[in-house]
GROMACS .gro file of C-alpha atoms in nm:
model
  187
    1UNK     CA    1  -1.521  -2.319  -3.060
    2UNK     CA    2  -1.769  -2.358  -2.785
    3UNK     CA    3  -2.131  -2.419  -2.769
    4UNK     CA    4  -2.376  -2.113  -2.629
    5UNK     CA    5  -2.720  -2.214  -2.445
    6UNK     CA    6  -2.677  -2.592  -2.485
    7UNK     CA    7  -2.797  -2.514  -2.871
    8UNK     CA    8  -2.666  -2.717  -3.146
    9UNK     CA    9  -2.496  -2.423  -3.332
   10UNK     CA   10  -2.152  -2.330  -3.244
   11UNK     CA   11  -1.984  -2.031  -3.211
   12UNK     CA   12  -1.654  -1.876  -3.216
   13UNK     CA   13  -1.489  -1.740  -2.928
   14UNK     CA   14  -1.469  -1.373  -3.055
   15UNK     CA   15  -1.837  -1.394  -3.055
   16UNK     CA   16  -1.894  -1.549  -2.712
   17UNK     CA   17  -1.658  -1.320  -2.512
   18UNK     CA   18  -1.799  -0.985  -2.438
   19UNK     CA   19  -1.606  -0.687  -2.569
   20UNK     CA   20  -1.486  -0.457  -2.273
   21UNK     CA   21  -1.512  -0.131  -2.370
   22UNK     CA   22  -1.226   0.079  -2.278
   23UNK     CA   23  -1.331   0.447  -2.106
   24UNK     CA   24  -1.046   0.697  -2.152
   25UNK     CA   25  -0.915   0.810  -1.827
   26UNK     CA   26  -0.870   1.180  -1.759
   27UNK     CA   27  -0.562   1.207  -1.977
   28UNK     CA   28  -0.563   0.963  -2.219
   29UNK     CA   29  -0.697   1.221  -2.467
   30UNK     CA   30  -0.496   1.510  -2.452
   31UNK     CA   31  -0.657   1.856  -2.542
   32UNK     CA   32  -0.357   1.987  -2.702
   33UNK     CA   33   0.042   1.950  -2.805
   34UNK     CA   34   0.159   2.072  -2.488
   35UNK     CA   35  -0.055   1.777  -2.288
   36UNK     CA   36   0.051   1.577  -2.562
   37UNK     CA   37   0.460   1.623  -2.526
   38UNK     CA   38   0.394   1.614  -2.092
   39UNK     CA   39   0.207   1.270  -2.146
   40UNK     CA   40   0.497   1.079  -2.351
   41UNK     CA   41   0.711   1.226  -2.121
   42UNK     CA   42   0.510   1.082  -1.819
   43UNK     CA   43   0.523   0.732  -1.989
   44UNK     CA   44   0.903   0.756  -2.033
   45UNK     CA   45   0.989   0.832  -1.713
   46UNK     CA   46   0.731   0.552  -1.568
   47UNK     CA   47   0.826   0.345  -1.762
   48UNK     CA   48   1.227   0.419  -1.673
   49UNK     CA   49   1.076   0.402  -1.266
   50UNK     CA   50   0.905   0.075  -1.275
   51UNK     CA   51   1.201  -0.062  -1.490
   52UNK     CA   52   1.438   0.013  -1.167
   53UNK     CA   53   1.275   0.000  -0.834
   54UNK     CA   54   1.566   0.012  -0.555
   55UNK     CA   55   1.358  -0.094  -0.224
   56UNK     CA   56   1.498   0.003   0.123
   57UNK     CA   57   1.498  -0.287   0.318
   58UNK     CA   58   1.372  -0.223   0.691
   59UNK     CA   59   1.312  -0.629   0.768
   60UNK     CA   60   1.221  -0.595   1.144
   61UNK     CA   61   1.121  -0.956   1.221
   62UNK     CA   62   1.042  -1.326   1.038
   63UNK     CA   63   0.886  -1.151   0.724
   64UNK     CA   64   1.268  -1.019   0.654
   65UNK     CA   65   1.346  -1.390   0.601
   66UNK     CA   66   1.076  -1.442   0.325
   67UNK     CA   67   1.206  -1.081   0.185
   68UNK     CA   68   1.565  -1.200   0.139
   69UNK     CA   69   1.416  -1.545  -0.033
   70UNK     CA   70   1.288  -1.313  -0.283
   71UNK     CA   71   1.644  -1.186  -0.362
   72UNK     CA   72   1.720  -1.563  -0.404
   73UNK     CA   73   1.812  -1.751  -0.738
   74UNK     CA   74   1.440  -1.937  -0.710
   75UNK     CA   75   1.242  -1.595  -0.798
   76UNK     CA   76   1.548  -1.398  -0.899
   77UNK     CA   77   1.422  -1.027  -0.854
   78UNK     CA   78   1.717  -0.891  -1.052
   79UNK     CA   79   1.541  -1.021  -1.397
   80UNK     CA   80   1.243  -0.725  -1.253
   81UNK     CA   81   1.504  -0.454  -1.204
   82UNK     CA   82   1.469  -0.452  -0.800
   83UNK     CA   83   1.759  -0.410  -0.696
   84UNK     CA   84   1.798  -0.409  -0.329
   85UNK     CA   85   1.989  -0.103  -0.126
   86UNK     CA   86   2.100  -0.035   0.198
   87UNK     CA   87   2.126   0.347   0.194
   88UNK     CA   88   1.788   0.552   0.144
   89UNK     CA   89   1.889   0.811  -0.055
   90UNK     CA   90   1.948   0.526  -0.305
   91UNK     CA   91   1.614   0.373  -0.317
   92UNK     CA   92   1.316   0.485  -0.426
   93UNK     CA   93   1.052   0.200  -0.249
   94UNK     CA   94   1.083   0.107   0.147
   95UNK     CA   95   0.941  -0.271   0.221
   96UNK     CA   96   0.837  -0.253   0.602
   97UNK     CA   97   0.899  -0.667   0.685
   98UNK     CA   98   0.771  -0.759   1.068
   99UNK     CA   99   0.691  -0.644   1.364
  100UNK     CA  100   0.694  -0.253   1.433
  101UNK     CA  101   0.746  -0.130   1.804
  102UNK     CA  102   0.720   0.184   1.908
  103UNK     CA  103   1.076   0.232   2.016
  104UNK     CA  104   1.151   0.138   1.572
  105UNK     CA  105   0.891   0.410   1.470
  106UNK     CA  106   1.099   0.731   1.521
  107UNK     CA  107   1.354   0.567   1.311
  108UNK     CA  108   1.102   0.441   1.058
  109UNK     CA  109   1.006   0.763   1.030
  110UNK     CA  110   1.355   0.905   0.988
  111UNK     CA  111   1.498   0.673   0.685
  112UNK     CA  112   1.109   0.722   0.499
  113UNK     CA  113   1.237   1.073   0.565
  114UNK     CA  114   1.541   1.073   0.421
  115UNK     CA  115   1.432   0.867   0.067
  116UNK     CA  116   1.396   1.113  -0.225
  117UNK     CA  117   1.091   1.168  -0.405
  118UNK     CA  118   0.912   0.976  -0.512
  119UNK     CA  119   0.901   0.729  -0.289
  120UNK     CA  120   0.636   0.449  -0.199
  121UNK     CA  121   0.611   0.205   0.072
  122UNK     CA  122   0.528  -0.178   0.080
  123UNK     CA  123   0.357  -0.303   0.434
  124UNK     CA  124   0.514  -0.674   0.433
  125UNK     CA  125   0.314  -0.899   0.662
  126UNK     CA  126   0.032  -0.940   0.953
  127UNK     CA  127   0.255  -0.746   1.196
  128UNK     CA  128   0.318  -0.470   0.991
  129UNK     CA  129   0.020  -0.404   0.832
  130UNK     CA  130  -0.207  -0.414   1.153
  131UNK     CA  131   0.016  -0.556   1.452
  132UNK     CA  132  -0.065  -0.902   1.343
  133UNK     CA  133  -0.017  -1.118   1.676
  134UNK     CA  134   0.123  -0.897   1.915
  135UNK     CA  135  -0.149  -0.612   1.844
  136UNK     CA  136  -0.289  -0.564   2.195
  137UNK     CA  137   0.103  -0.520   2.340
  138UNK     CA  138   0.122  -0.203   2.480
  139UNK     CA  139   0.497  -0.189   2.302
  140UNK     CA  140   0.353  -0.249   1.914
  141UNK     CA  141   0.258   0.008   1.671
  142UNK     CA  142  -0.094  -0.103   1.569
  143UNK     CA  143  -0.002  -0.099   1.154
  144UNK     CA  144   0.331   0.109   1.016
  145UNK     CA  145   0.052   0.277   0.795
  146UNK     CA  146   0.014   0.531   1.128
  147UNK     CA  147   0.400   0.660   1.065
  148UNK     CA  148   0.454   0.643   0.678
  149UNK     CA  149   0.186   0.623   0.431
  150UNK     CA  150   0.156   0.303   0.269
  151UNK     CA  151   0.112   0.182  -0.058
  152UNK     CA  152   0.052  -0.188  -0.086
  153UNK     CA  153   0.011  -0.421   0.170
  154UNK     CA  154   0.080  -0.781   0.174
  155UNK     CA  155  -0.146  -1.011   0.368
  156UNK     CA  156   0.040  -1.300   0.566
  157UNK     CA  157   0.222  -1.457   0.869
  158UNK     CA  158   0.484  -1.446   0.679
  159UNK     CA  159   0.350  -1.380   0.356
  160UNK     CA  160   0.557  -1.613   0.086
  161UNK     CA  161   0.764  -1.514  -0.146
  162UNK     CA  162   0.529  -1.484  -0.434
  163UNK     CA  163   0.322  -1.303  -0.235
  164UNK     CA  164   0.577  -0.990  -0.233
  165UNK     CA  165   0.680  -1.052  -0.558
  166UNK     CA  166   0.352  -1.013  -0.676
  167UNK     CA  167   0.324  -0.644  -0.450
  168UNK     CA  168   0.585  -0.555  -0.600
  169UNK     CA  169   0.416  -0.552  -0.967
  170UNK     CA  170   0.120  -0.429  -0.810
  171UNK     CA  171   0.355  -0.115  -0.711
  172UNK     CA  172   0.478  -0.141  -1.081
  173UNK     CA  173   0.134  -0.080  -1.198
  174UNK     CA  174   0.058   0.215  -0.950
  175UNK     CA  175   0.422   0.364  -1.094
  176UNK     CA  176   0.261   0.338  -1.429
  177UNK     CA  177  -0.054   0.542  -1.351
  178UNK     CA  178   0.132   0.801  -1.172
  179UNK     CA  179   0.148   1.117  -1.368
  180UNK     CA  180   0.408   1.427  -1.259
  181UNK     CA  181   0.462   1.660  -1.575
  182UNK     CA  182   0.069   1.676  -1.658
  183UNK     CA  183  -0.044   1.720  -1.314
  184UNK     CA  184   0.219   2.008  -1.283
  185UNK     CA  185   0.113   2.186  -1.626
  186UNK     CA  186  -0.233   2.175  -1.506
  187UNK     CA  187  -0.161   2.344  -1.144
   0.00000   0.00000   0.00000
């Protein structure tokens, strides 16, 4: 119970909180069975792809170290389903850790290439989301978001742990908004 207005009568807390009112997306009701079927099957496989992410490791510089703590027993990432990989064609999320030079950004390029689709892309860290300290070196890419798109970026010099973690089910959220049997019925 909690008072309202400094007044003497109380209230309940279902009638001081205000009701958010829910406003269906562009999907949410669908128009017939077909849109219907495509939309479950959108959640299942979502829900399958958030369940599992694989990330690509590409640790470039200090940020990597903070990365691998995340693998650690203290946060334990396997309990999430991430499941790190050193191939590309195995993983389905790339976490760009450190500093990105110019020389790394053909080969950034290449292994974001080379990941099937879907794929998304976590900026880990100052340096690579904007070229952090070294950004006025002539030898520094000025943010990995001008070679691969990105998807979430983590602030930081390094950013901790929890920080990534919490990316990561940032990028689990984004995974379960992303529709691919409705959007191609509709095309």
């Amino acid at each position: 119970m909690c008072l309202a207005n400094n007044t003497a009568t109380p209230q309940t807390r279902a009638m001081s909180t205000a009701v958010a009112k829910s406003y269906p997306g562009p999907i949410s009701q669908p128009a017939n069975a077909v849109e219907y079927v495509l939309s479950t099957v959108d959640k299942i496989i979502n829900w399958g792809r958030e369940g599992s992410v694989w990330p690509m490791t590409f640790g470039l510089a200090c940020c990597a170290v903070e990365m691998m703590h995340m693998a650690a027993g203290r946060y334990d990432q396997d309990r999430l389903g991430i499941v790190f990989r050193a191939s590309p064609r195995q993983s389905d999320v790339m976490i760009v850790a450190g500093t990105l030079t110019n020389k790394m950004a053909p080969a950034l390029r290449k292994v974001y290439d080379q990941m099937p689709e879907p794929r998304w892309v976590i900026s880990m860290g100052s340096c690579a989301n904007g070229g952090g300290y070294y950004h006025y070196s002539y030898s520094v890419v000025r943010g990995c978001d001008r070679i691969v798109p990105v998807d979430i970026y983590v602030p930081g010099c390094p950013p901790t742990s929890e920080a990534l973690l919490y990316g990561v089910l940032q990028l689990q959220k984004k995974m379960r908004r992303n529709r691919v049997t409705t959007m191609w019925y509709r095309k």
